[in-house]
Coordinates of C-alpha atoms in Angstrom, one line a residue:
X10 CA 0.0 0.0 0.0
X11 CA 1.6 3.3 -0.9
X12 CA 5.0 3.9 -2.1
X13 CA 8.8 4.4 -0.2
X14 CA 8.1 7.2 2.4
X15 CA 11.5 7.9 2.5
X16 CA 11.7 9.9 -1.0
X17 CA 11.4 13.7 -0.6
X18 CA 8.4 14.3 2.2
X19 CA 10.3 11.7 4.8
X20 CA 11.0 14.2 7.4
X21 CA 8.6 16.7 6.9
X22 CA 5.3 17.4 8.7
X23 CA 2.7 16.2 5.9
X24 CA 0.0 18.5 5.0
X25 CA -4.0 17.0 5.0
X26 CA -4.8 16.3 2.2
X27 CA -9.2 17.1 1.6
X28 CA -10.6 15.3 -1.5
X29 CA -13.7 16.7 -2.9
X30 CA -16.1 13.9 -5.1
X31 CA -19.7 14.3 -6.5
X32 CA -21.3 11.7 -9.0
X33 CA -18.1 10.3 -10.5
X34 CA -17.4 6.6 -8.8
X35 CA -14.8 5.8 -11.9
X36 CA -13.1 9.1 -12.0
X37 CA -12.7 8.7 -8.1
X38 CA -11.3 5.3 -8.0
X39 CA -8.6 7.0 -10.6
X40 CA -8.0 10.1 -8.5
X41 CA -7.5 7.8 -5.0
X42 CA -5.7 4.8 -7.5
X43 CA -2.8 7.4 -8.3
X44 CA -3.2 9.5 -4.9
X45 CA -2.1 6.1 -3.2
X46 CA 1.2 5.5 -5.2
X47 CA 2.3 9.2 -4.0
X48 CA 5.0 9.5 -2.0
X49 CA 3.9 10.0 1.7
X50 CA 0.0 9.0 1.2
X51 CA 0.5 6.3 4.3
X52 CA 1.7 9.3 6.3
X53 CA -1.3 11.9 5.0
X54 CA -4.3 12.6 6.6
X55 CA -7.0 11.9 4.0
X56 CA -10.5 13.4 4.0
X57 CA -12.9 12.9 0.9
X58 CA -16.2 14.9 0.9
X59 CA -19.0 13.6 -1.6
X60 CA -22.0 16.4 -2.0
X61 CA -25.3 15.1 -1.7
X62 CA -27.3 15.0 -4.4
X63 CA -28.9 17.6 -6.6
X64 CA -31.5 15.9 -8.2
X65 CA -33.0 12.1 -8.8
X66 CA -31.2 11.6 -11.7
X67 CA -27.9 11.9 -9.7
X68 CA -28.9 10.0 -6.8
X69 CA -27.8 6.4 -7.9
X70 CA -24.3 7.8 -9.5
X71 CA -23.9 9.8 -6.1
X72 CA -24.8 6.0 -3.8
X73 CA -21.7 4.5 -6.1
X74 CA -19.8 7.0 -5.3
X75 CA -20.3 6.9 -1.6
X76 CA -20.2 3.2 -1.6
X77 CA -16.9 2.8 -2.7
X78 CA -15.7 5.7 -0.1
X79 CA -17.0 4.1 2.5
X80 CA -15.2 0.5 1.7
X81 CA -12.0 2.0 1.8
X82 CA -9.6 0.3 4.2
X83 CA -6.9 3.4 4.4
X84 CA -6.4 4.0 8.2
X85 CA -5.4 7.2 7.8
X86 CA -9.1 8.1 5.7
X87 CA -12.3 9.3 6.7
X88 CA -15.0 10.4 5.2
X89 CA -17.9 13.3 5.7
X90 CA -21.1 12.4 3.4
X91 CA -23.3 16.1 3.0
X92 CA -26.6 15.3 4.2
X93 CA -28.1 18.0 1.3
X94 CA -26.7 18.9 -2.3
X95 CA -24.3 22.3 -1.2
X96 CA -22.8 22.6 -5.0
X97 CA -18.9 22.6 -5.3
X98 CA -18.6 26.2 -4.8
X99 CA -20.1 25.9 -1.1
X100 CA -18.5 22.7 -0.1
X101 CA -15.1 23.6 -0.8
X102 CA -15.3 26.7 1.0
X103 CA -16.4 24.9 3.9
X104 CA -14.7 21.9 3.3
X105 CA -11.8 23.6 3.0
X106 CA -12.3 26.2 6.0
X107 CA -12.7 23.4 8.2
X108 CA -9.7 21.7 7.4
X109 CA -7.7 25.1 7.5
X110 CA -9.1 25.1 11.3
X111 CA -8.1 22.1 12.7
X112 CA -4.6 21.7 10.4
X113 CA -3.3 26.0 9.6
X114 CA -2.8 24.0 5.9
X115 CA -4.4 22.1 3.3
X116 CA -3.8 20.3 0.1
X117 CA -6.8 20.4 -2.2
X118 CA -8.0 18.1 -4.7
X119 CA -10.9 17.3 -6.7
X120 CA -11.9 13.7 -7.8
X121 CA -11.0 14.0 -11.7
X122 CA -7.5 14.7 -11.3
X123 CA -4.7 12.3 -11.8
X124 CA -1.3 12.9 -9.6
X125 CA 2.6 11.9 -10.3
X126 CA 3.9 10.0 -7.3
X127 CA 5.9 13.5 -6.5
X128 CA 3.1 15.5 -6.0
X129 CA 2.5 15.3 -2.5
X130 CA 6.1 16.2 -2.5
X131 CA 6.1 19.2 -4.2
X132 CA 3.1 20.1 -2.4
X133 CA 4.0 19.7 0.9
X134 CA 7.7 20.7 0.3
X135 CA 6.3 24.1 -0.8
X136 CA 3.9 24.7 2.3
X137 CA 6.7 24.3 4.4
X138 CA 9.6 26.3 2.3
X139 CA 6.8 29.3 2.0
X140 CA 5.1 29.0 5.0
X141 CA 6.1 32.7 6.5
X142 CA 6.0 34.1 3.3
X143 CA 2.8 36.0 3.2
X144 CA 3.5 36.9 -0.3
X145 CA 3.0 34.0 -1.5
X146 CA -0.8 32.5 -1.2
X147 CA -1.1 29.0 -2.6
X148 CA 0.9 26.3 -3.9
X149 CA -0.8 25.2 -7.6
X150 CA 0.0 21.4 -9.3
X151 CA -1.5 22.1 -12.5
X152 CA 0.1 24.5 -14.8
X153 CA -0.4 25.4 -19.1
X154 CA 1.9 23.2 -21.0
X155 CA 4.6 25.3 -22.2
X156 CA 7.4 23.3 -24.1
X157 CA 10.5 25.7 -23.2
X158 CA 9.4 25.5 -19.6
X159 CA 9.1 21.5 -19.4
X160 CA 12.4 20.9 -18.0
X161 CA 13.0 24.2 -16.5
X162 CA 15.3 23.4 -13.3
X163 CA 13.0 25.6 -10.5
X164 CA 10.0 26.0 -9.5
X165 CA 7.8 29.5 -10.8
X166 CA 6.6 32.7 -9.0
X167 CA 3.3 33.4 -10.9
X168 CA 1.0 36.4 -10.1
X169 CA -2.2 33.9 -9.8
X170 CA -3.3 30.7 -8.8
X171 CA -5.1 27.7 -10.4
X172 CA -8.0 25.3 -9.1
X173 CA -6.7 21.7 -10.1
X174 CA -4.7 20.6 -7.6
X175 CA -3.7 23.3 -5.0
X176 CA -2.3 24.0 -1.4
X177 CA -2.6 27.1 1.3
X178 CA -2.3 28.1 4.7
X179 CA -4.5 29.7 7.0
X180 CA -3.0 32.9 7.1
X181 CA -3.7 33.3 3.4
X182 CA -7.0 31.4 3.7
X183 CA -8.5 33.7 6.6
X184 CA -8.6 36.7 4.3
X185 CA -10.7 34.8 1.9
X186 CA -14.7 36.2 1.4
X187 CA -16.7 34.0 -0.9
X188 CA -18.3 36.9 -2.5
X189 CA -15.0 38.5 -3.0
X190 CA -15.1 41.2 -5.5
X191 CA -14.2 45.1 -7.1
X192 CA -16.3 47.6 -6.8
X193 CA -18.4 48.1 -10.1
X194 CA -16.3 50.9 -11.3
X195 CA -13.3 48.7 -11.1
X196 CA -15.2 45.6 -12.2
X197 CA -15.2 47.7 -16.1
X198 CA -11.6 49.1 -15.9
X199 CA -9.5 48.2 -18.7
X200 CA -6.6 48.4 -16.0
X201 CA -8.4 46.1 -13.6
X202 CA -9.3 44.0 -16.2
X203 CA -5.4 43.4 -17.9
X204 CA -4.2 43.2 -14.3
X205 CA -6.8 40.0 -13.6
X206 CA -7.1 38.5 -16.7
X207 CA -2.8 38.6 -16.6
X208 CA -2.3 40.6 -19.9
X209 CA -4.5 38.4 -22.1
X210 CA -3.3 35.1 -20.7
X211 CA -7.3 34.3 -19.7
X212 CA -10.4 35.9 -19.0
X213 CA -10.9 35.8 -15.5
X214 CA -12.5 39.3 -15.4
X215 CA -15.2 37.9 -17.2
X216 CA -15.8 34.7 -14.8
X217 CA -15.1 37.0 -11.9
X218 CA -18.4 39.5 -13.4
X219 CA -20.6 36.2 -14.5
X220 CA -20.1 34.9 -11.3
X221 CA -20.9 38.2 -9.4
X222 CA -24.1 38.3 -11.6
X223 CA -25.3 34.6 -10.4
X224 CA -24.7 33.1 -13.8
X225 CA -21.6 31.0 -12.6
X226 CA -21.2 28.8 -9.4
X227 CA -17.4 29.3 -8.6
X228 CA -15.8 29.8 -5.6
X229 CA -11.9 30.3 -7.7
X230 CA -12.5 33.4 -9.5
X231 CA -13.1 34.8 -5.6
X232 CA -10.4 33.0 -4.5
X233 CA -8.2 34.5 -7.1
X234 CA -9.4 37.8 -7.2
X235 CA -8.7 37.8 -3.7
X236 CA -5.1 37.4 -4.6
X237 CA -4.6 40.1 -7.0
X238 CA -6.5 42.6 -4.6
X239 CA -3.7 41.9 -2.5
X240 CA -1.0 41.9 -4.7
X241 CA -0.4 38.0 -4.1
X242 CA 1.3 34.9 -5.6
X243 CA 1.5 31.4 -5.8
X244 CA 3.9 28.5 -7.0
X245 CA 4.0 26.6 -9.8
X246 CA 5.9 23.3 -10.9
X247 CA 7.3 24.1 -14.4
X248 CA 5.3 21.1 -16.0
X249 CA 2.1 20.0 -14.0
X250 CA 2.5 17.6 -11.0
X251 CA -1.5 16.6 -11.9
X252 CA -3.6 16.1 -14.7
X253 CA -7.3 16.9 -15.5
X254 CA -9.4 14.2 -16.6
X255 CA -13.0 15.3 -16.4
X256 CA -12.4 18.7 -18.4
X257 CA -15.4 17.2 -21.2
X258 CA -17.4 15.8 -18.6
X259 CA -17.6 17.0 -14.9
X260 CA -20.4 19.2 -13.4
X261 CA -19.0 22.5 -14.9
X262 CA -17.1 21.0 -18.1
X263 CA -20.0 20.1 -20.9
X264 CA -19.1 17.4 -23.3
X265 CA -18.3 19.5 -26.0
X266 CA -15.4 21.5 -24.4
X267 CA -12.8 21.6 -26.8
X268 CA -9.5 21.0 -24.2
X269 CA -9.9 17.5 -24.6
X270 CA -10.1 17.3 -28.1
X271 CA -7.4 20.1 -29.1
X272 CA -4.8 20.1 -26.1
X273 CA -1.9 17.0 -25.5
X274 CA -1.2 16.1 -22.1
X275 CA 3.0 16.3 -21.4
X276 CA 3.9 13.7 -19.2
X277 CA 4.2 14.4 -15.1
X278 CA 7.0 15.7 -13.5
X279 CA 8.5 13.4 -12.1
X280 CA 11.2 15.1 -9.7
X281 CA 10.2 18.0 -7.3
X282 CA 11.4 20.9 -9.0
X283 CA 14.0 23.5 -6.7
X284 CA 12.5 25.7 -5.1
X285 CA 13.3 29.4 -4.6
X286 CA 12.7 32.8 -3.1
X287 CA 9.3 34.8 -3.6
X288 CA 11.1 37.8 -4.4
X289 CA 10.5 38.0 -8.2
X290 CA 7.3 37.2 -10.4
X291 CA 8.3 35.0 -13.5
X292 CA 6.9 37.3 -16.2
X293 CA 9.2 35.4 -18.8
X294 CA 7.0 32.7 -18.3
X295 CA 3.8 34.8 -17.8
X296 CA 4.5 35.8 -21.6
X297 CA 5.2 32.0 -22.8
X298 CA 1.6 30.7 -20.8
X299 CA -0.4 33.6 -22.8
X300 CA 1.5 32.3 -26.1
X301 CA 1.0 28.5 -25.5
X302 CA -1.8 26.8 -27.5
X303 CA -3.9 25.6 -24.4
X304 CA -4.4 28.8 -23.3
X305 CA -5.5 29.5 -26.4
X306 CA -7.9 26.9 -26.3
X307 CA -8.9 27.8 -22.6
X308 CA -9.7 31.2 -23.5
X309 CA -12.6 30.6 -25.9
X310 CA -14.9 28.5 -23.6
X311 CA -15.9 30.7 -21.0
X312 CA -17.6 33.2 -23.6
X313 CA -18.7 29.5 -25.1
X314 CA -20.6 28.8 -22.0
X315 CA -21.9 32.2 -21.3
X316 CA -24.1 31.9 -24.8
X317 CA -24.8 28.5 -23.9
X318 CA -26.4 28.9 -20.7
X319 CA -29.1 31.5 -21.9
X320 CA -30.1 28.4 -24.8
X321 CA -30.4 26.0 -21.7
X322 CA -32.4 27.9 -19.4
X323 CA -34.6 29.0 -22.4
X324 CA -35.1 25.7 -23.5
X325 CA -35.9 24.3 -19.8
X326 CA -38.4 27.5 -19.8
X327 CA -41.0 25.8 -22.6
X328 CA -40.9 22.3 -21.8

Protein backbone atom coordinates (compact mmCIF):
# COMPACT_ATOMS: atom_id res chain seq x y z
CA UNK A 1 0.00 0.00 0.00
CA UNK A 2 1.65 3.28 -0.94
CA UNK A 3 4.98 3.90 -2.15
CA UNK A 4 8.77 4.44 -0.25
CA UNK A 5 8.11 7.24 2.42
CA UNK A 6 11.54 7.91 2.51
CA UNK A 7 11.75 9.86 -0.99
CA UNK A 8 11.42 13.72 -0.63
CA UNK A 9 8.41 14.30 2.16
CA UNK A 10 10.27 11.69 4.77
CA UNK A 11 10.96 14.20 7.36
CA UNK A 12 8.56 16.74 6.87
CA UNK A 13 5.27 17.42 8.75
CA UNK A 14 2.73 16.18 5.86
CA UNK A 15 -0.05 18.52 4.95
CA UNK A 16 -3.98 17.02 5.00
CA UNK A 17 -4.85 16.27 2.24
CA UNK A 18 -9.19 17.14 1.59
CA UNK A 19 -10.55 15.35 -1.49
CA UNK A 20 -13.73 16.66 -2.95
CA UNK A 21 -16.09 13.89 -5.08
CA UNK A 22 -19.71 14.31 -6.55
CA UNK A 23 -21.31 11.69 -8.99
CA UNK A 24 -18.06 10.31 -10.45
CA UNK A 25 -17.35 6.57 -8.77
CA UNK A 26 -14.77 5.75 -11.89
CA UNK A 27 -13.12 9.13 -12.00
CA UNK A 28 -12.75 8.74 -8.11
CA UNK A 29 -11.33 5.34 -8.02
CA UNK A 30 -8.55 6.99 -10.57
CA UNK A 31 -7.97 10.12 -8.49
CA UNK A 32 -7.50 7.83 -5.00
CA UNK A 33 -5.69 4.76 -7.49
CA UNK A 34 -2.76 7.40 -8.28
CA UNK A 35 -3.15 9.54 -4.89
CA UNK A 36 -2.06 6.11 -3.20
CA UNK A 37 1.19 5.54 -5.16
CA UNK A 38 2.29 9.25 -3.99
CA UNK A 39 5.04 9.45 -2.01
CA UNK A 40 3.93 10.02 1.68
CA UNK A 41 0.03 9.02 1.21
CA UNK A 42 0.49 6.30 4.29
CA UNK A 43 1.72 9.26 6.31
CA UNK A 44 -1.30 11.91 5.04
CA UNK A 45 -4.31 12.63 6.59
CA UNK A 46 -7.01 11.89 4.02
CA UNK A 47 -10.50 13.45 4.00
CA UNK A 48 -12.92 12.92 0.90
CA UNK A 49 -16.16 14.90 0.85
CA UNK A 50 -18.99 13.57 -1.62
CA UNK A 51 -21.99 16.45 -1.97
CA UNK A 52 -25.32 15.09 -1.69
CA UNK A 53 -27.27 14.98 -4.38
CA UNK A 54 -28.92 17.58 -6.61
CA UNK A 55 -31.54 15.93 -8.24
CA UNK A 56 -33.02 12.09 -8.78
CA UNK A 57 -31.18 11.59 -11.67
CA UNK A 58 -27.90 11.91 -9.73
CA UNK A 59 -28.95 9.98 -6.84
CA UNK A 60 -27.76 6.44 -7.89
CA UNK A 61 -24.30 7.75 -9.46
CA UNK A 62 -23.86 9.80 -6.05
CA UNK A 63 -24.75 5.99 -3.81
CA UNK A 64 -21.65 4.52 -6.11
CA UNK A 65 -19.81 6.96 -5.30
CA UNK A 66 -20.32 6.93 -1.60
CA UNK A 67 -20.16 3.19 -1.63
CA UNK A 68 -16.93 2.81 -2.70
CA UNK A 69 -15.67 5.68 -0.13
CA UNK A 70 -17.02 4.07 2.48
CA UNK A 71 -15.21 0.47 1.69
CA UNK A 72 -11.97 2.03 1.84
CA UNK A 73 -9.56 0.31 4.15
CA UNK A 74 -6.94 3.35 4.42
CA UNK A 75 -6.40 4.04 8.18
CA UNK A 76 -5.38 7.21 7.77
CA UNK A 77 -9.06 8.11 5.74
CA UNK A 78 -12.29 9.32 6.69
CA UNK A 79 -14.98 10.37 5.21
CA UNK A 80 -17.93 13.31 5.67
CA UNK A 81 -21.15 12.38 3.42
CA UNK A 82 -23.27 16.14 3.03
CA UNK A 83 -26.65 15.31 4.24
CA UNK A 84 -28.13 17.97 1.26
CA UNK A 85 -26.69 18.91 -2.25
CA UNK A 86 -24.34 22.31 -1.19
CA UNK A 87 -22.84 22.59 -4.97
CA UNK A 88 -18.87 22.59 -5.29
CA UNK A 89 -18.58 26.18 -4.80
CA UNK A 90 -20.09 25.94 -1.10
CA UNK A 91 -18.54 22.65 -0.12
CA UNK A 92 -15.10 23.56 -0.79
CA UNK A 93 -15.34 26.66 0.97
CA UNK A 94 -16.37 24.92 3.85
CA UNK A 95 -14.67 21.93 3.30
CA UNK A 96 -11.77 23.58 2.96
CA UNK A 97 -12.35 26.20 6.02
CA UNK A 98 -12.70 23.39 8.23
CA UNK A 99 -9.66 21.72 7.40
CA UNK A 100 -7.65 25.07 7.52
CA UNK A 101 -9.14 25.15 11.27
CA UNK A 102 -8.12 22.10 12.73
CA UNK A 103 -4.60 21.65 10.45
CA UNK A 104 -3.30 26.00 9.56
CA UNK A 105 -2.79 23.99 5.91
CA UNK A 106 -4.35 22.11 3.28
CA UNK A 107 -3.75 20.26 0.06
CA UNK A 108 -6.78 20.35 -2.22
CA UNK A 109 -8.04 18.09 -4.68
CA UNK A 110 -10.86 17.34 -6.71
CA UNK A 111 -11.90 13.70 -7.79
CA UNK A 112 -10.99 14.02 -11.75
CA UNK A 113 -7.46 14.71 -11.29
CA UNK A 114 -4.66 12.32 -11.81
CA UNK A 115 -1.26 12.86 -9.62
CA UNK A 116 2.60 11.95 -10.31
CA UNK A 117 3.94 10.03 -7.29
CA UNK A 118 5.85 13.46 -6.52
CA UNK A 119 3.06 15.51 -5.97
CA UNK A 120 2.54 15.29 -2.52
CA UNK A 121 6.12 16.22 -2.46
CA UNK A 122 6.05 19.22 -4.19
CA UNK A 123 3.08 20.09 -2.36
CA UNK A 124 4.04 19.68 0.87
CA UNK A 125 7.67 20.71 0.29
CA UNK A 126 6.33 24.08 -0.82
CA UNK A 127 3.93 24.70 2.31
CA UNK A 128 6.67 24.31 4.44
CA UNK A 129 9.55 26.32 2.31
CA UNK A 130 6.77 29.27 2.01
CA UNK A 131 5.11 28.97 5.05
CA UNK A 132 6.13 32.67 6.55
CA UNK A 133 5.99 34.13 3.29
CA UNK A 134 2.81 36.02 3.18
CA UNK A 135 3.55 36.91 -0.32
CA UNK A 136 3.00 33.98 -1.48
CA UNK A 137 -0.75 32.55 -1.20
CA UNK A 138 -1.14 29.02 -2.61
CA UNK A 139 0.92 26.26 -3.93
CA UNK A 140 -0.77 25.19 -7.60
CA UNK A 141 0.01 21.40 -9.27
CA UNK A 142 -1.55 22.07 -12.51
CA UNK A 143 0.12 24.55 -14.78
CA UNK A 144 -0.38 25.36 -19.10
CA UNK A 145 1.94 23.21 -21.03
CA UNK A 146 4.60 25.31 -22.23
CA UNK A 147 7.36 23.27 -24.08
CA UNK A 148 10.51 25.68 -23.22
CA UNK A 149 9.42 25.47 -19.64
CA UNK A 150 9.10 21.52 -19.41
CA UNK A 151 12.39 20.85 -17.98
CA UNK A 152 13.02 24.24 -16.50
CA UNK A 153 15.31 23.43 -13.27
CA UNK A 154 13.03 25.58 -10.46
CA UNK A 155 9.97 26.01 -9.49
CA UNK A 156 7.80 29.46 -10.77
CA UNK A 157 6.55 32.71 -9.04
CA UNK A 158 3.31 33.40 -10.93
CA UNK A 159 1.01 36.39 -10.09
CA UNK A 160 -2.20 33.95 -9.77
CA UNK A 161 -3.27 30.66 -8.83
CA UNK A 162 -5.10 27.67 -10.37
CA UNK A 163 -7.99 25.25 -9.11
CA UNK A 164 -6.65 21.70 -10.14
CA UNK A 165 -4.73 20.61 -7.56
CA UNK A 166 -3.67 23.35 -4.99
CA UNK A 167 -2.28 23.99 -1.37
CA UNK A 168 -2.58 27.09 1.28
CA UNK A 169 -2.33 28.15 4.67
CA UNK A 170 -4.49 29.65 6.99
CA UNK A 171 -3.04 32.94 7.14
CA UNK A 172 -3.65 33.33 3.42
CA UNK A 173 -7.01 31.41 3.73
CA UNK A 174 -8.52 33.67 6.62
CA UNK A 175 -8.57 36.74 4.27
CA UNK A 176 -10.71 34.78 1.91
CA UNK A 177 -14.73 36.22 1.44
CA UNK A 178 -16.73 33.95 -0.93
CA UNK A 179 -18.34 36.85 -2.50
CA UNK A 180 -15.04 38.53 -3.01
CA UNK A 181 -15.06 41.24 -5.49
CA UNK A 182 -14.23 45.11 -7.07
CA UNK A 183 -16.25 47.65 -6.82
CA UNK A 184 -18.39 48.13 -10.10
CA UNK A 185 -16.28 50.90 -11.32
CA UNK A 186 -13.34 48.69 -11.13
CA UNK A 187 -15.16 45.64 -12.23
CA UNK A 188 -15.24 47.67 -16.11
CA UNK A 189 -11.58 49.14 -15.95
CA UNK A 190 -9.49 48.21 -18.74
CA UNK A 191 -6.59 48.38 -16.00
CA UNK A 192 -8.41 46.09 -13.61
CA UNK A 193 -9.33 44.03 -16.17
CA UNK A 194 -5.37 43.37 -17.89
CA UNK A 195 -4.17 43.18 -14.33
CA UNK A 196 -6.81 39.95 -13.57
CA UNK A 197 -7.08 38.47 -16.66
CA UNK A 198 -2.79 38.63 -16.63
CA UNK A 199 -2.27 40.58 -19.87
CA UNK A 200 -4.50 38.41 -22.08
CA UNK A 201 -3.28 35.08 -20.66
CA UNK A 202 -7.29 34.26 -19.68
CA UNK A 203 -10.43 35.89 -18.97
CA UNK A 204 -10.87 35.82 -15.47
CA UNK A 205 -12.46 39.25 -15.43
CA UNK A 206 -15.20 37.90 -17.22
CA UNK A 207 -15.79 34.69 -14.83
CA UNK A 208 -15.06 37.01 -11.88
CA UNK A 209 -18.40 39.49 -13.44
CA UNK A 210 -20.58 36.17 -14.54
CA UNK A 211 -20.11 34.93 -11.26
CA UNK A 212 -20.88 38.20 -9.42
CA UNK A 213 -24.07 38.32 -11.60
CA UNK A 214 -25.34 34.64 -10.37
CA UNK A 215 -24.75 33.14 -13.77
CA UNK A 216 -21.56 30.98 -12.63
CA UNK A 217 -21.21 28.77 -9.36
CA UNK A 218 -17.44 29.29 -8.62
CA UNK A 219 -15.83 29.81 -5.56
CA UNK A 220 -11.93 30.26 -7.70
CA UNK A 221 -12.50 33.39 -9.49
CA UNK A 222 -13.14 34.83 -5.55
CA UNK A 223 -10.42 32.99 -4.53
CA UNK A 224 -8.23 34.50 -7.12
CA UNK A 225 -9.43 37.80 -7.20
CA UNK A 226 -8.70 37.85 -3.69
CA UNK A 227 -5.15 37.35 -4.64
CA UNK A 228 -4.60 40.14 -7.02
CA UNK A 229 -6.47 42.55 -4.60
CA UNK A 230 -3.69 41.87 -2.49
CA UNK A 231 -0.98 41.91 -4.66
CA UNK A 232 -0.44 38.03 -4.14
CA UNK A 233 1.26 34.95 -5.65
CA UNK A 234 1.50 31.44 -5.78
CA UNK A 235 3.95 28.46 -7.05
CA UNK A 236 3.96 26.60 -9.76
CA UNK A 237 5.89 23.27 -10.95
CA UNK A 238 7.31 24.10 -14.41
CA UNK A 239 5.28 21.09 -15.97
CA UNK A 240 2.07 20.03 -14.04
CA UNK A 241 2.53 17.61 -11.02
CA UNK A 242 -1.51 16.57 -11.94
CA UNK A 243 -3.61 16.07 -14.74
CA UNK A 244 -7.29 16.89 -15.46
CA UNK A 245 -9.40 14.17 -16.61
CA UNK A 246 -13.03 15.31 -16.36
CA UNK A 247 -12.39 18.69 -18.38
CA UNK A 248 -15.36 17.22 -21.21
CA UNK A 249 -17.43 15.83 -18.61
CA UNK A 250 -17.61 17.01 -14.91
CA UNK A 251 -20.40 19.23 -13.35
CA UNK A 252 -19.04 22.45 -14.95
CA UNK A 253 -17.06 21.02 -18.08
CA UNK A 254 -19.99 20.06 -20.90
CA UNK A 255 -19.12 17.41 -23.29
CA UNK A 256 -18.26 19.49 -26.03
CA UNK A 257 -15.42 21.51 -24.35
CA UNK A 258 -12.85 21.60 -26.80
CA UNK A 259 -9.46 20.98 -24.24
CA UNK A 260 -9.92 17.54 -24.57
CA UNK A 261 -10.06 17.31 -28.14
CA UNK A 262 -7.42 20.05 -29.07
CA UNK A 263 -4.82 20.14 -26.14
CA UNK A 264 -1.91 16.99 -25.51
CA UNK A 265 -1.23 16.10 -22.07
CA UNK A 266 2.97 16.26 -21.39
CA UNK A 267 3.95 13.68 -19.25
CA UNK A 268 4.18 14.36 -15.08
CA UNK A 269 7.01 15.74 -13.48
CA UNK A 270 8.53 13.43 -12.08
CA UNK A 271 11.19 15.14 -9.66
CA UNK A 272 10.18 18.04 -7.34
CA UNK A 273 11.39 20.90 -8.95
CA UNK A 274 14.02 23.55 -6.70
CA UNK A 275 12.53 25.73 -5.14
CA UNK A 276 13.34 29.40 -4.56
CA UNK A 277 12.70 32.81 -3.05
CA UNK A 278 9.26 34.80 -3.63
CA UNK A 279 11.14 37.82 -4.40
CA UNK A 280 10.48 37.95 -8.23
CA UNK A 281 7.30 37.19 -10.36
CA UNK A 282 8.34 35.00 -13.53
CA UNK A 283 6.88 37.28 -16.16
CA UNK A 284 9.15 35.40 -18.79
CA UNK A 285 6.99 32.74 -18.28
CA UNK A 286 3.77 34.81 -17.84
CA UNK A 287 4.46 35.80 -21.59
CA UNK A 288 5.21 32.03 -22.83
CA UNK A 289 1.55 30.72 -20.84
CA UNK A 290 -0.44 33.60 -22.79
CA UNK A 291 1.49 32.33 -26.07
CA UNK A 292 0.98 28.55 -25.54
CA UNK A 293 -1.79 26.76 -27.49
CA UNK A 294 -3.88 25.59 -24.42
CA UNK A 295 -4.39 28.78 -23.29
CA UNK A 296 -5.55 29.46 -26.40
CA UNK A 297 -7.92 26.93 -26.31
CA UNK A 298 -8.92 27.82 -22.56
CA UNK A 299 -9.66 31.24 -23.54
CA UNK A 300 -12.62 30.61 -25.90
CA UNK A 301 -14.93 28.45 -23.57
CA UNK A 302 -15.94 30.74 -21.05
CA UNK A 303 -17.62 33.19 -23.63
CA UNK A 304 -18.69 29.54 -25.15
CA UNK A 305 -20.56 28.82 -21.97
CA UNK A 306 -21.93 32.19 -21.26
CA UNK A 307 -24.06 31.87 -24.77
CA UNK A 308 -24.75 28.51 -23.90
CA UNK A 309 -26.41 28.95 -20.73
CA UNK A 310 -29.09 31.47 -21.95
CA UNK A 311 -30.15 28.41 -24.78
CA UNK A 312 -30.41 26.04 -21.71
CA UNK A 313 -32.36 27.86 -19.42
CA UNK A 314 -34.63 28.99 -22.43
CA UNK A 315 -35.13 25.69 -23.52
CA UNK A 316 -35.94 24.30 -19.80
CA UNK A 317 -38.45 27.46 -19.78
CA UNK A 318 -41.00 25.84 -22.61
CA UNK A 319 -40.85 22.26 -21.76
Amino acid sequence: MGTDDTCGTGSLDLAPVAVFAYNRPDRLKAMVESLRLCHGFERSSITIFVDGPANESDRSSVDSVRAYVAKLQYPNLEYVFAEKNNGLRRSVFEGVSAMIERHGRVIVLEDDLVLSPIALDFFNEALDYYANDRRVWSVSGYISDVKPLRNYPRALILPYAHSWGWATWDRAWESFDLDARPRDENMRAASFRQAMDMNGFYPFRFTLAQSAAGRVDSWYVHWLYTIVRHGGRSVFPPRRVVDNYGISGGTHGGRLNPHERLVARPPLLERVPKLQQADEIDYFAVDLLKRCWEARVQRVIPFAGALKRPVRDFVKRIR
